[in-house]
Every structure is written in C-alpha cells, then in structure tokens.
Amino acid sequence: MTSEAVRRVQSGSPWEETFGYARAIAAGDRVLVAGTTGFKGRVLYGEGDPYEQAKVAFNSALEAIAEFGLGPESVVRTRMYLTHLRDVDEVGRVHKELFDSVRPVSTLLVVEGFVDPRILVEIELEAYRGAVDS
C-alpha cells in the first residue's frame, strides 16, 4: 500500500507528538483508532468514574472516524481495556448505548495499569469504509 493510500488524523493529544503516532489512520477500506482515554489534551474527564471516562474515550474515537466521514454504524471492532474488573458493567453500559444497534465484535480486557494511574479505561475502534471514495 502506498503512502498516498494512507491518511492520518491527529487529535492534539500531547502523547501523539511525544511518542510519534496518529489518533486514527485510514488505510484502504479500514480506519483504525489508537488507544483513546478520557483525556482531552492534558485534562482527564471523569476522574474516578469509569462510565464518564469510557463515554469521553468513545466519543473522542468517534470524532476521529468522523474525520473520514464515518459514524458509529461503521464500527466493526471495539477493544476496551480496564484497570478494574468492578468497572465492567459501567463501561459495558456506555458500549451498549453507542453500539447496541451496530453490534461490532468486541474485546474487553482487565490490565494492570496505564501510563497515568488515574486512567480507568482505554478503548480502540476499527471502522469499515467499504466502497467509500477517499
């Protein structure tokens, strides 16, 4: 795949510049969204609240795919990483609110931690563009 066939979107996260990655990449018929948390810039929304952090993270990821003209109906895969098993229901509730009619494949994992200990959830999305013209 040539570099012309790949388009990148940045969100302004300080980590994107520090670590050299894009928030989302469209490559062919797929759009991949990097791990996204409750941070907007340097501000963490929903500190201590897994529902709010998941909501902010999913909405940030959906904003990234919107840059490619896509919405929640285009999401075919989600991955959710949590630091506490106790937060499964709250994060799952956000997922259901956003994707109940879409039903993407999904993975949910409990991990030891994230780069900032206040982060309770991180999500990734994958969307399908089909025959969308780029």
Coordinates of C-alpha atoms in Angstrom, one line a residue:
M1 CA 0.0 0.0 0.0
T2 CA 1.5 3.4 -1.0
S3 CA 1.7 6.3 1.4
E4 CA -0.9 8.1 -0.7
A5 CA -3.4 5.4 0.2
V6 CA -2.9 6.1 3.9
R7 CA -4.4 9.2 5.6
R8 CA -3.7 10.1 9.2
V9 CA -5.6 12.3 11.7
Q10 CA -4.2 13.9 14.8
S11 CA -6.3 14.8 17.8
G12 CA -3.9 17.2 19.5
S13 CA -3.1 14.8 22.3
P14 CA 0.3 15.6 23.8
W15 CA 1.3 11.9 23.6
E16 CA 0.8 11.8 19.8
E17 CA 3.7 14.2 19.3
T18 CA 5.8 12.8 22.2
F19 CA 5.5 9.2 21.0
G20 CA 5.1 9.7 17.3
Y21 CA 1.7 8.2 16.5
A22 CA -1.6 9.3 14.9
R23 CA -5.0 9.2 16.6
A24 CA -6.5 7.5 13.5
I25 CA -5.4 6.1 10.2
A26 CA -7.4 5.3 7.2
A27 CA -5.8 2.6 5.1
G28 CA -7.8 1.2 2.2
D29 CA -11.3 0.3 3.5
R30 CA -10.3 0.3 7.2
V31 CA -10.0 3.1 9.7
L32 CA -8.0 2.2 12.9
V33 CA -8.2 4.4 16.0
A34 CA -5.4 4.3 18.5
G35 CA -5.9 3.7 22.2
T36 CA -8.1 6.5 23.5
T37 CA -8.7 7.5 27.1
G38 CA -10.8 10.1 29.0
F39 CA -8.1 12.7 28.4
K40 CA -8.8 15.7 26.2
G41 CA -5.5 17.5 25.8
R42 CA -4.0 17.4 29.3
V43 CA -7.3 17.3 31.1
L44 CA -8.7 13.9 32.3
Y45 CA -12.5 13.9 32.3
G46 CA -14.4 11.6 34.7
E47 CA -11.5 11.1 37.2
G48 CA -12.6 8.1 39.3
D49 CA -15.7 7.5 37.1
P50 CA -15.3 4.6 34.7
Y51 CA -18.6 5.4 32.9
E52 CA -17.6 9.0 32.2
Q53 CA -14.1 8.1 31.2
A54 CA -15.5 5.5 28.8
K55 CA -18.0 7.9 27.4
V56 CA -15.3 10.6 26.7
A57 CA -12.9 8.0 25.2
F58 CA -15.5 6.5 22.9
N59 CA -16.7 10.0 21.8
S60 CA -13.1 11.0 21.1
A61 CA -12.6 7.9 19.0
L62 CA -15.9 8.5 17.2
E63 CA -14.7 12.1 16.5
A64 CA -11.6 10.6 14.9
I65 CA -13.6 8.4 12.5
A66 CA -15.9 11.3 11.7
E67 CA -12.8 13.0 10.1
F68 CA -13.2 10.2 7.5
G69 CA -16.9 10.7 7.1
L70 CA -17.9 7.7 9.3
G71 CA -20.1 7.3 12.3
P72 CA -20.9 4.6 14.9
E73 CA -22.6 2.5 12.2
S74 CA -19.2 1.9 10.5
V75 CA -17.6 0.5 13.6
V76 CA -16.8 -3.2 13.2
R77 CA -14.5 -3.8 16.2
T78 CA -14.0 -2.4 19.7
R79 CA -11.4 -3.1 22.3
M80 CA -11.8 -2.0 25.9
Y81 CA -9.0 -2.1 28.4
L82 CA -9.9 -1.6 32.1
T83 CA -7.8 -1.5 35.2
H84 CA -10.6 -2.9 37.5
L85 CA -13.0 -5.8 37.0
R86 CA -15.5 -3.8 39.0
D87 CA -15.9 -1.3 36.1
V88 CA -17.0 -3.9 33.5
D89 CA -20.7 -3.1 33.8
E90 CA -20.3 0.7 33.7
V91 CA -18.0 0.6 30.6
G92 CA -20.3 -2.0 29.0
R93 CA -23.2 0.3 29.6
V94 CA -21.5 3.0 27.5
H95 CA -20.7 0.5 24.8
K96 CA -24.3 -0.6 24.6
E97 CA -25.6 2.9 24.5
L98 CA -23.4 3.7 21.5
F99 CA -23.3 0.4 19.6
D100 CA -26.4 -1.7 20.5
S101 CA -27.9 -1.4 17.0
V102 CA -24.4 -1.8 15.4
R103 CA -23.1 -4.8 17.3
P104 CA -19.4 -4.7 16.4
V105 CA -17.2 -7.5 17.5
S106 CA -15.7 -6.6 20.9
T107 CA -12.9 -7.5 23.3
L108 CA -12.7 -6.4 26.9
L109 CA -9.6 -7.0 29.0
V110 CA -8.6 -6.1 32.5
V111 CA -5.0 -4.9 32.6
E112 CA -2.5 -3.9 35.3
G113 CA -2.5 -0.2 34.5
F114 CA -1.9 2.7 32.2
V115 CA 0.7 5.4 31.8
D116 CA -1.4 7.6 34.2
P117 CA -2.8 5.8 37.2
R118 CA -6.0 7.9 37.1
I119 CA -6.9 6.3 33.8
L120 CA -9.5 3.6 34.4
V121 CA -10.4 2.7 30.7
E122 CA -8.8 2.9 27.3
I123 CA -10.5 2.0 24.1
E124 CA -9.7 1.3 20.4
L125 CA -12.0 1.2 17.4
E126 CA -11.8 -0.2 14.0
A127 CA -14.3 1.0 11.3
Y128 CA -15.0 -0.2 7.8
R129 CA -15.3 2.3 4.9
G130 CA -16.5 -0.1 2.3
A131 CA -16.6 1.4 -1.1
V132 CA -16.2 5.0 0.3
D133 CA -14.2 7.2 -2.1
S134 CA -11.1 8.7 -0.5

